[in-house]
JSON list of C-alpha atoms in Angstrom, two decimals:
[
{"chain": "A", "resi": 1, "resn": "UNK", "atom": "CA", "xyz": [40.23, 68.10, 58.49]},
{"chain": "A", "resi": 2, "resn": "UNK", "atom": "CA", "xyz": [44.04, 67.75, 58.17]},
{"chain": "A", "resi": 3, "resn": "UNK", "atom": "CA", "xyz": [46.39, 68.45, 55.57]},
{"chain": "A", "resi": 4, "resn": "UNK", "atom": "CA", "xyz": [50.06, 67.00, 55.03]},
{"chain": "A", "resi": 5, "resn": "UNK", "atom": "CA", "xyz": [52.94, 69.72, 54.08]},
{"chain": "A", "resi": 6, "resn": "UNK", "atom": "CA", "xyz": [55.66, 68.68, 51.70]},
{"chain": "A", "resi": 7, "resn": "UNK", "atom": "CA", "xyz": [58.79, 70.64, 50.92]},
{"chain": "A", "resi": 8, "resn": "UNK", "atom": "CA", "xyz": [61.42, 69.98, 48.34]},
{"chain": "A", "resi": 9, "resn": "UNK", "atom": "CA", "xyz": [64.23, 71.41, 47.10]},
{"chain": "A", "resi": 10, "resn": "UNK", "atom": "CA", "xyz": [63.99, 73.27, 43.50]},
{"chain": "A", "resi": 11, "resn": "UNK", "atom": "CA", "xyz": [66.85, 72.09, 41.87]},
{"chain": "A", "resi": 12, "resn": "UNK", "atom": "CA", "xyz": [65.77, 68.68, 42.44]},
{"chain": "A", "resi": 13, "resn": "UNK", "atom": "CA", "xyz": [62.60, 68.95, 41.00]},
{"chain": "A", "resi": 14, "resn": "UNK", "atom": "CA", "xyz": [64.01, 71.22, 37.78]},
{"chain": "A", "resi": 15, "resn": "UNK", "atom": "CA", "xyz": [66.54, 68.14, 37.14]},
{"chain": "A", "resi": 16, "resn": "UNK", "atom": "CA", "xyz": [64.24, 65.07, 38.29]},
{"chain": "A", "resi": 17, "resn": "UNK", "atom": "CA", "xyz": [60.24, 66.38, 38.36]},
{"chain": "A", "resi": 18, "resn": "UNK", "atom": "CA", "xyz": [60.16, 64.83, 40.90]},
{"chain": "A", "resi": 19, "resn": "UNK", "atom": "CA", "xyz": [57.62, 66.75, 43.53]},
{"chain": "A", "resi": 20, "resn": "UNK", "atom": "CA", "xyz": [57.68, 64.80, 46.68]},
{"chain": "A", "resi": 21, "resn": "UNK", "atom": "CA", "xyz": [61.05, 64.15, 47.99]},
{"chain": "A", "resi": 22, "resn": "UNK", "atom": "CA", "xyz": [62.60, 61.35, 49.84]},
{"chain": "A", "resi": 23, "resn": "UNK", "atom": "CA", "xyz": [64.02, 63.33, 53.00]},
{"chain": "A", "resi": 24, "resn": "UNK", "atom": "CA", "xyz": [66.27, 60.66, 53.71]},
{"chain": "A", "resi": 25, "resn": "UNK", "atom": "CA", "xyz": [67.64, 61.06, 49.97]},
{"chain": "A", "resi": 26, "resn": "UNK", "atom": "CA", "xyz": [67.14, 64.86, 49.47]},
{"chain": "A", "resi": 27, "resn": "UNK", "atom": "CA", "xyz": [68.35, 66.86, 52.70]},
{"chain": "A", "resi": 28, "resn": "UNK", "atom": "CA", "xyz": [66.04, 69.77, 51.49]},
{"chain": "A", "resi": 29, "resn": "UNK", "atom": "CA", "xyz": [63.27, 67.91, 51.48]},
{"chain": "A", "resi": 30, "resn": "UNK", "atom": "CA", "xyz": [60.74, 67.62, 54.32]},
{"chain": "A", "resi": 31, "resn": "UNK", "atom": "CA", "xyz": [57.01, 66.42, 55.51]},
{"chain": "A", "resi": 32, "resn": "UNK", "atom": "CA", "xyz": [55.24, 67.51, 57.74]},
{"chain": "A", "resi": 33, "resn": "UNK", "atom": "CA", "xyz": [52.33, 65.56, 58.28]},
{"chain": "A", "resi": 34, "resn": "UNK", "atom": "CA", "xyz": [48.63, 65.42, 59.38]},
{"chain": "A", "resi": 35, "resn": "UNK", "atom": "CA", "xyz": [48.92, 69.30, 60.43]},
{"chain": "A", "resi": 36, "resn": "UNK", "atom": "CA", "xyz": [45.57, 70.60, 62.07]},
{"chain": "A", "resi": 37, "resn": "UNK", "atom": "CA", "xyz": [46.34, 74.23, 61.91]},
{"chain": "A", "resi": 38, "resn": "UNK", "atom": "CA", "xyz": [45.95, 76.10, 58.41]},
{"chain": "A", "resi": 39, "resn": "UNK", "atom": "CA", "xyz": [49.55, 78.68, 59.12]},
{"chain": "A", "resi": 40, "resn": "UNK", "atom": "CA", "xyz": [52.84, 76.83, 59.46]},
{"chain": "A", "resi": 41, "resn": "UNK", "atom": "CA", "xyz": [56.34, 78.73, 59.53]},
{"chain": "A", "resi": 42, "resn": "UNK", "atom": "CA", "xyz": [59.58, 76.93, 58.35]},
{"chain": "A", "resi": 43, "resn": "UNK", "atom": "CA", "xyz": [62.72, 77.21, 60.77]},
{"chain": "A", "resi": 44, "resn": "UNK", "atom": "CA", "xyz": [64.61, 76.82, 57.96]},
{"chain": "A", "resi": 45, "resn": "UNK", "atom": "CA", "xyz": [66.05, 78.67, 55.46]},
{"chain": "A", "resi": 46, "resn": "UNK", "atom": "CA", "xyz": [67.48, 77.48, 51.79]},
{"chain": "A", "resi": 47, "resn": "UNK", "atom": "CA", "xyz": [71.01, 78.09, 50.86]},
{"chain": "A", "resi": 48, "resn": "UNK", "atom": "CA", "xyz": [71.69, 80.37, 47.90]},
{"chain": "A", "resi": 49, "resn": "UNK", "atom": "CA", "xyz": [70.38, 79.75, 45.07]},
{"chain": "A", "resi": 50, "resn": "UNK", "atom": "CA", "xyz": [68.89, 76.24, 45.85]},
{"chain": "A", "resi": 51, "resn": "UNK", "atom": "CA", "xyz": [64.85, 77.84, 46.87]},
{"chain": "A", "resi": 52, "resn": "UNK", "atom": "CA", "xyz": [62.39, 75.75, 48.41]},
{"chain": "A", "resi": 53, "resn": "UNK", "atom": "CA", "xyz": [59.09, 75.27, 47.18]},
{"chain": "A", "resi": 54, "resn": "UNK", "atom": "CA", "xyz": [55.97, 73.78, 49.29]},
{"chain": "A", "resi": 55, "resn": "UNK", "atom": "CA", "xyz": [52.85, 71.51, 48.48]},
{"chain": "A", "resi": 56, "resn": "UNK", "atom": "CA", "xyz": [49.63, 71.13, 50.93]},
{"chain": "A", "resi": 57, "resn": "UNK", "atom": "CA", "xyz": [46.89, 68.19, 50.38]},
{"chain": "A", "resi": 58, "resn": "UNK", "atom": "CA", "xyz": [44.20, 67.99, 52.23]},
{"chain": "A", "resi": 59, "resn": "UNK", "atom": "CA", "xyz": [43.54, 64.85, 54.34]},
{"chain": "A", "resi": 60, "resn": "UNK", "atom": "CA", "xyz": [39.78, 63.51, 55.52]},
{"chain": "A", "resi": 61, "resn": "UNK", "atom": "CA", "xyz": [39.49, 60.04, 54.83]},
{"chain": "A", "resi": 62, "resn": "UNK", "atom": "CA", "xyz": [41.83, 60.05, 51.89]},
{"chain": "A", "resi": 63, "resn": "UNK", "atom": "CA", "xyz": [44.89, 62.37, 50.47]},
{"chain": "A", "resi": 64, "resn": "UNK", "atom": "CA", "xyz": [44.03, 64.89, 48.35]},
{"chain": "A", "resi": 65, "resn": "UNK", "atom": "CA", "xyz": [45.76, 65.80, 45.16]},
{"chain": "A", "resi": 66, "resn": "UNK", "atom": "CA", "xyz": [48.91, 67.94, 44.89]},
{"chain": "A", "resi": 67, "resn": "UNK", "atom": "CA", "xyz": [47.50, 69.74, 41.83]},
{"chain": "A", "resi": 68, "resn": "UNK", "atom": "CA", "xyz": [48.02, 69.77, 38.31]},
{"chain": "A", "resi": 69, "resn": "UNK", "atom": "CA", "xyz": [51.90, 71.02, 36.87]},
{"chain": "A", "resi": 70, "resn": "UNK", "atom": "CA", "xyz": [52.28, 73.69, 34.37]},
{"chain": "A", "resi": 71, "resn": "UNK", "atom": "CA", "xyz": [51.43, 70.89, 31.39]},
{"chain": "A", "resi": 72, "resn": "UNK", "atom": "CA", "xyz": [48.39, 70.05, 33.16]},
{"chain": "A", "resi": 73, "resn": "UNK", "atom": "CA", "xyz": [49.16, 66.92, 34.42]},
{"chain": "A", "resi": 74, "resn": "UNK", "atom": "CA", "xyz": [48.52, 65.84, 37.70]},
{"chain": "A", "resi": 75, "resn": "UNK", "atom": "CA", "xyz": [51.62, 65.77, 40.59]},
{"chain": "A", "resi": 76, "resn": "UNK", "atom": "CA", "xyz": [52.51, 62.52, 41.49]},
{"chain": "A", "resi": 77, "resn": "UNK", "atom": "CA", "xyz": [53.10, 61.82, 44.68]},
{"chain": "A", "resi": 78, "resn": "UNK", "atom": "CA", "xyz": [55.51, 59.48, 44.93]},
{"chain": "A", "resi": 79, "resn": "UNK", "atom": "CA", "xyz": [56.86, 60.18, 48.41]},
{"chain": "A", "resi": 80, "resn": "UNK", "atom": "CA", "xyz": [53.37, 60.67, 50.42]},
{"chain": "A", "resi": 81, "resn": "UNK", "atom": "CA", "xyz": [53.22, 61.00, 53.91]},
{"chain": "A", "resi": 82, "resn": "UNK", "atom": "CA", "xyz": [52.81, 57.56, 56.01]}
]
């Protein structure tokens, strides 16, 4: 099994509701696709007052869910790994 790891900018999430953010339009966002290891260390450090958040999905034949938000609604994957 592999994993996709998504890093997002928390202020962008709070203002837009977008969980998987496009790294081309949100510089703090990043995607690491098809990871095999279950541990990962992000070398980047967020700017003060602009924390990151992370979401992981399992990948078997298809990509799994991002889970649910605080309102128990499915988190949409609007910018998935290729």
